[in-house]
Amino acid sequence: MAVHDGHRERMRQRIETYGIQSLQDHEVLEYLLYAVVPRKDTNELAHRIIEECGSLSEVFDQSVERLQKIKGVTYNAALFLSSLSDISRRYYSKNQKTIYIRNVAECLQLMRPIMETLTKEEIHLLLIDSAGKLIKRVVLSKGVVNESVCNVRDVVDIALKNEACRVVLVHNHPSNNATPSLQDKTLTEQVCVALSVIGITLEDHIIIAKGGYFSFKDSHWLENIVNGQISLSGGKIKDIRY
């Protein structure tokens, strides 16, 4: 048995006896890396990753591309670590009761705990049936701190495949200012128009920040788009880059 094999076995025995809570953050990461870094000491790598990212939770919020820039992190390791936050969210939602999204309050109750913890901009799509029941939540895009890309065609495709009657767009502003940008307004218009062609309603587009939120429905932006009083893109569908 190699030296590293002996260390790994002792780590596993420690977890079995005392639980994962007995480990320090770098030890948790060291243990997780066993799955994607065979036959090597992962202690030094775990320390390096946490040092560059800032904390264990920050590690899980990094993109694959960002993690790969850290010395010693392979593509497989980066993909594995970046997927853990989504895996944990799926675990916590597995026994969740039926969720209804019928107004801004119900949407915020579901999405604020998710969006307020993010350090980078993400765009989520809530798919809703005719009774207001949530069918599915889809992460459309993950970006860097203040940039993300949303493909309007993807929104249409996902809504059709899941037989949604209504959808709600939700994204965060890491700047903590919920005021919509020109890109936010253009995205709202294009998604609203594209979905209306196939009989699906854009119920709302909500921007969440720690300092508050903005609802395109409550501000009457959606109503003005539907009535043709607002047109920012001249009817051309394109990807919206933030």
Coordinates of C-alpha atoms in Angstrom, one line a residue:
M1 CA 0.0 0.0 0.0
A2 CA 1.4 3.4 -1.0
V3 CA 1.8 6.2 1.6
H4 CA -1.1 8.2 0.1
D5 CA -3.3 5.1 0.1
G6 CA -2.7 4.8 3.9
H7 CA -3.6 8.4 4.4
R8 CA -6.8 8.1 2.5
E9 CA -7.8 5.1 4.4
R10 CA -7.2 6.9 7.7
M11 CA -9.3 9.8 6.4
R12 CA -12.2 7.5 5.5
Q13 CA -12.1 5.9 8.9
R14 CA -12.1 9.3 10.6
I15 CA -15.2 10.3 8.6
E16 CA -16.9 7.0 9.3
T17 CA -16.2 7.3 13.1
Y18 CA -16.7 11.1 13.6
G19 CA -18.6 12.3 10.6
I20 CA -17.7 14.8 7.9
Q21 CA -18.2 17.6 10.4
S22 CA -15.0 16.6 12.1
L23 CA -13.0 17.8 9.2
Q24 CA -11.6 21.3 8.5
D25 CA -12.6 22.9 5.2
H26 CA -9.4 22.0 3.4
E27 CA -9.7 18.4 4.6
V28 CA -13.3 18.2 3.2
L29 CA -12.0 19.4 -0.2
E30 CA -9.0 17.0 0.1
Y31 CA -11.5 14.1 0.6
L32 CA -13.7 15.2 -2.3
L33 CA -10.7 15.3 -4.6
Y34 CA -10.1 11.6 -4.0
A35 CA -12.8 10.9 -6.5
V36 CA -11.1 12.7 -9.4
V37 CA -7.4 12.7 -8.4
P38 CA -6.3 9.0 -8.0
R39 CA -3.0 7.9 -6.3
K40 CA -1.8 11.4 -5.5
D41 CA -1.7 13.5 -2.3
T42 CA -4.6 16.0 -2.6
N43 CA -3.8 17.9 0.6
E44 CA -1.6 20.5 -1.1
L45 CA -4.0 20.9 -4.0
A46 CA -6.9 21.4 -1.6
H47 CA -5.0 24.2 0.2
R48 CA -4.1 25.8 -3.1
I49 CA -7.7 25.8 -4.4
I50 CA -9.2 27.3 -1.2
E51 CA -6.5 29.9 -1.0
E52 CA -7.2 31.1 -4.6
C53 CA -11.0 30.9 -4.2
G54 CA -11.3 32.3 -0.7
S55 CA -13.4 29.6 1.0
L56 CA -14.8 26.1 0.5
S57 CA -18.2 27.5 -0.5
E58 CA -16.5 29.8 -3.0
V59 CA -14.8 26.8 -4.6
F60 CA -18.2 25.2 -5.4
D61 CA -19.4 28.5 -7.0
Q62 CA -16.5 28.7 -9.5
S63 CA -16.9 28.0 -13.2
V64 CA -15.1 25.1 -14.8
E65 CA -12.9 27.5 -16.7
R66 CA -11.9 29.4 -13.6
L67 CA -11.0 26.3 -11.6
Q68 CA -8.9 24.9 -14.5
K69 CA -6.7 28.0 -14.2
I70 CA -5.5 26.8 -10.7
K71 CA -2.3 24.8 -10.9
G72 CA -3.0 21.1 -10.6
V73 CA -6.7 21.2 -11.3
T74 CA -7.7 19.0 -14.3
Y75 CA -10.8 19.4 -16.4
N76 CA -12.4 16.4 -14.6
A77 CA -11.7 17.9 -11.2
A78 CA -13.0 21.3 -12.2
L79 CA -16.2 19.8 -13.6
F80 CA -16.8 17.7 -10.5
L81 CA -16.2 20.6 -8.1
S82 CA -18.3 23.1 -10.0
S83 CA -21.3 20.7 -10.1
L84 CA -21.5 20.2 -6.3
S85 CA -23.5 23.3 -5.6
D86 CA -26.2 22.2 -8.1
I87 CA -26.1 18.6 -6.7
S88 CA -26.7 20.0 -3.2
R89 CA -29.7 22.1 -4.4
R90 CA -31.2 19.0 -6.0
Y91 CA -30.8 17.1 -2.8
Y92 CA -32.5 19.7 -0.7
S93 CA -35.4 20.0 -3.2
K94 CA -36.0 16.2 -3.5
N95 CA -38.7 16.1 -0.8
Q96 CA -40.1 19.5 -1.5
K97 CA -43.9 19.8 -1.7
T98 CA -45.7 21.1 -4.7
I99 CA -44.6 24.7 -5.4
Y100 CA -46.9 27.3 -6.8
I101 CA -45.7 30.4 -8.6
R102 CA -48.7 32.7 -8.9
N103 CA -47.3 36.0 -7.9
V104 CA -44.1 37.9 -7.1
A105 CA -44.2 36.9 -3.4
E106 CA -44.3 33.2 -4.1
C107 CA -41.5 33.6 -6.6
L108 CA -39.3 35.5 -4.2
Q109 CA -40.0 32.9 -1.5
L110 CA -38.5 30.2 -3.7
M111 CA -35.7 32.1 -5.5
R112 CA -34.4 34.7 -3.0
P113 CA -32.5 32.1 -0.9
I114 CA -30.9 30.7 -4.0
M115 CA -30.0 34.0 -5.8
E116 CA -28.8 36.0 -2.8
T117 CA -26.0 33.6 -2.1
L118 CA -24.6 33.8 -5.7
T119 CA -21.4 35.8 -6.4
K120 CA -21.8 35.7 -10.1
E121 CA -24.8 36.5 -12.4
E122 CA -27.1 33.6 -13.2
I123 CA -30.3 33.5 -15.2
H124 CA -32.9 30.9 -14.1
L125 CA -36.1 29.9 -15.8
L126 CA -39.2 28.8 -13.9
L127 CA -41.6 26.7 -16.0
I128 CA -45.2 26.8 -14.8
D129 CA -48.4 24.9 -15.7
S130 CA -51.9 26.3 -16.2
A131 CA -52.7 26.0 -12.5
G132 CA -49.6 27.9 -11.4
K133 CA -47.7 24.8 -10.3
L134 CA -44.0 24.9 -10.8
I135 CA -43.0 22.2 -13.4
K136 CA -39.2 22.7 -13.3
R137 CA -36.5 25.3 -12.6
V138 CA -33.7 25.5 -15.2
V139 CA -30.4 27.4 -14.9
L140 CA -30.2 29.0 -18.3
S141 CA -26.8 30.7 -17.8
K142 CA -23.9 31.2 -15.4
G143 CA -21.6 34.0 -15.9
V144 CA -18.7 35.9 -14.4
V145 CA -19.4 38.5 -11.7
N146 CA -21.3 40.9 -13.9
E147 CA -21.8 39.1 -17.2
S148 CA -23.9 36.3 -18.5
V149 CA -25.4 35.3 -21.8
C150 CA -29.0 34.2 -22.5
N151 CA -30.0 32.5 -25.6
V152 CA -33.7 33.4 -26.3
R153 CA -34.1 30.3 -28.5
D154 CA -33.1 28.1 -25.6
V155 CA -35.9 29.7 -23.5
V156 CA -38.5 28.8 -26.2
D157 CA -37.1 25.3 -26.7
I158 CA -37.1 24.5 -23.0
A159 CA -40.6 25.9 -22.5
L160 CA -42.0 23.8 -25.3
K161 CA -40.3 20.6 -24.2
N162 CA -41.7 20.9 -20.7
E163 CA -45.2 21.9 -21.9
A164 CA -45.2 25.1 -19.9
C165 CA -48.1 27.5 -20.1
R166 CA -46.2 30.3 -18.4
V167 CA -42.6 31.1 -17.5
V168 CA -40.8 33.4 -15.2
L169 CA -37.3 34.7 -15.7
V170 CA -35.3 35.3 -12.6
H171 CA -31.7 36.5 -12.4
N172 CA -29.5 38.1 -9.8
H173 CA -27.5 41.3 -9.7
P174 CA -24.3 40.7 -7.7
S175 CA -23.8 44.5 -7.6
N176 CA -26.8 44.5 -5.1
N177 CA -28.6 47.1 -7.3
A178 CA -31.8 45.6 -8.7
T179 CA -32.4 48.3 -11.2
P180 CA -32.8 46.7 -14.7
S181 CA -30.1 47.4 -17.3
L182 CA -30.7 47.9 -21.0
Q183 CA -29.8 44.3 -21.5
D184 CA -32.4 43.2 -19.0
K185 CA -35.1 45.2 -20.7
T186 CA -34.1 43.9 -24.1
L187 CA -34.1 40.3 -22.9
T188 CA -37.5 40.7 -21.4
E189 CA -38.9 42.1 -24.6
Q190 CA -37.4 39.4 -26.8
V191 CA -38.5 36.5 -24.6
C192 CA -42.0 37.9 -24.2
V193 CA -42.4 38.3 -28.0
A194 CA -40.8 35.0 -28.9
L195 CA -43.0 33.0 -26.4
S196 CA -46.2 34.8 -27.3
V197 CA -45.8 33.5 -30.9
I198 CA -46.2 29.9 -29.6
G199 CA -48.9 30.7 -27.0
I200 CA -46.7 30.8 -23.9
T201 CA -46.9 33.7 -21.5
L202 CA -43.9 35.4 -19.9
E203 CA -45.4 35.9 -16.5
D204 CA -42.6 38.0 -15.1
H205 CA -38.9 38.8 -15.2
I206 CA -37.6 39.4 -11.6
I207 CA -34.2 40.7 -10.7
I208 CA -33.1 39.9 -7.2
A209 CA -30.4 41.7 -5.3
K210 CA -29.6 41.9 -1.6
G211 CA -30.8 45.5 -1.7
G212 CA -34.2 44.5 -3.1
Y213 CA -35.9 43.3 -6.3
F214 CA -37.4 44.5 -9.5
S215 CA -40.5 43.0 -11.1
F216 CA -41.1 43.8 -14.8
K217 CA -44.7 42.8 -14.3
D218 CA -45.3 45.0 -11.3
S219 CA -43.6 47.9 -13.1
H220 CA -46.0 47.5 -16.1
W221 CA -43.1 46.8 -18.5
L222 CA -44.6 43.5 -19.6
E223 CA -48.0 45.1 -20.2
N224 CA -46.4 47.8 -22.4
I225 CA -44.5 45.3 -24.4
V226 CA -47.6 43.2 -25.1
N227 CA -49.4 46.4 -26.1
G228 CA -46.6 47.3 -28.5
Q229 CA -45.6 50.5 -26.6
I230 CA -42.0 49.3 -26.1
S231 CA -39.6 48.0 -28.7
L232 CA -35.9 48.0 -28.0
S233 CA -34.7 45.4 -30.5
G234 CA -36.8 46.0 -33.6
G235 CA -38.3 42.5 -33.5
K236 CA -34.9 40.8 -34.1
I237 CA -34.2 37.8 -31.9
K238 CA -30.6 37.4 -30.7
D239 CA -28.5 36.3 -27.8
I240 CA -28.4 38.8 -25.0
R241 CA -24.9 39.4 -23.6
Y242 CA -24.6 41.1 -20.2

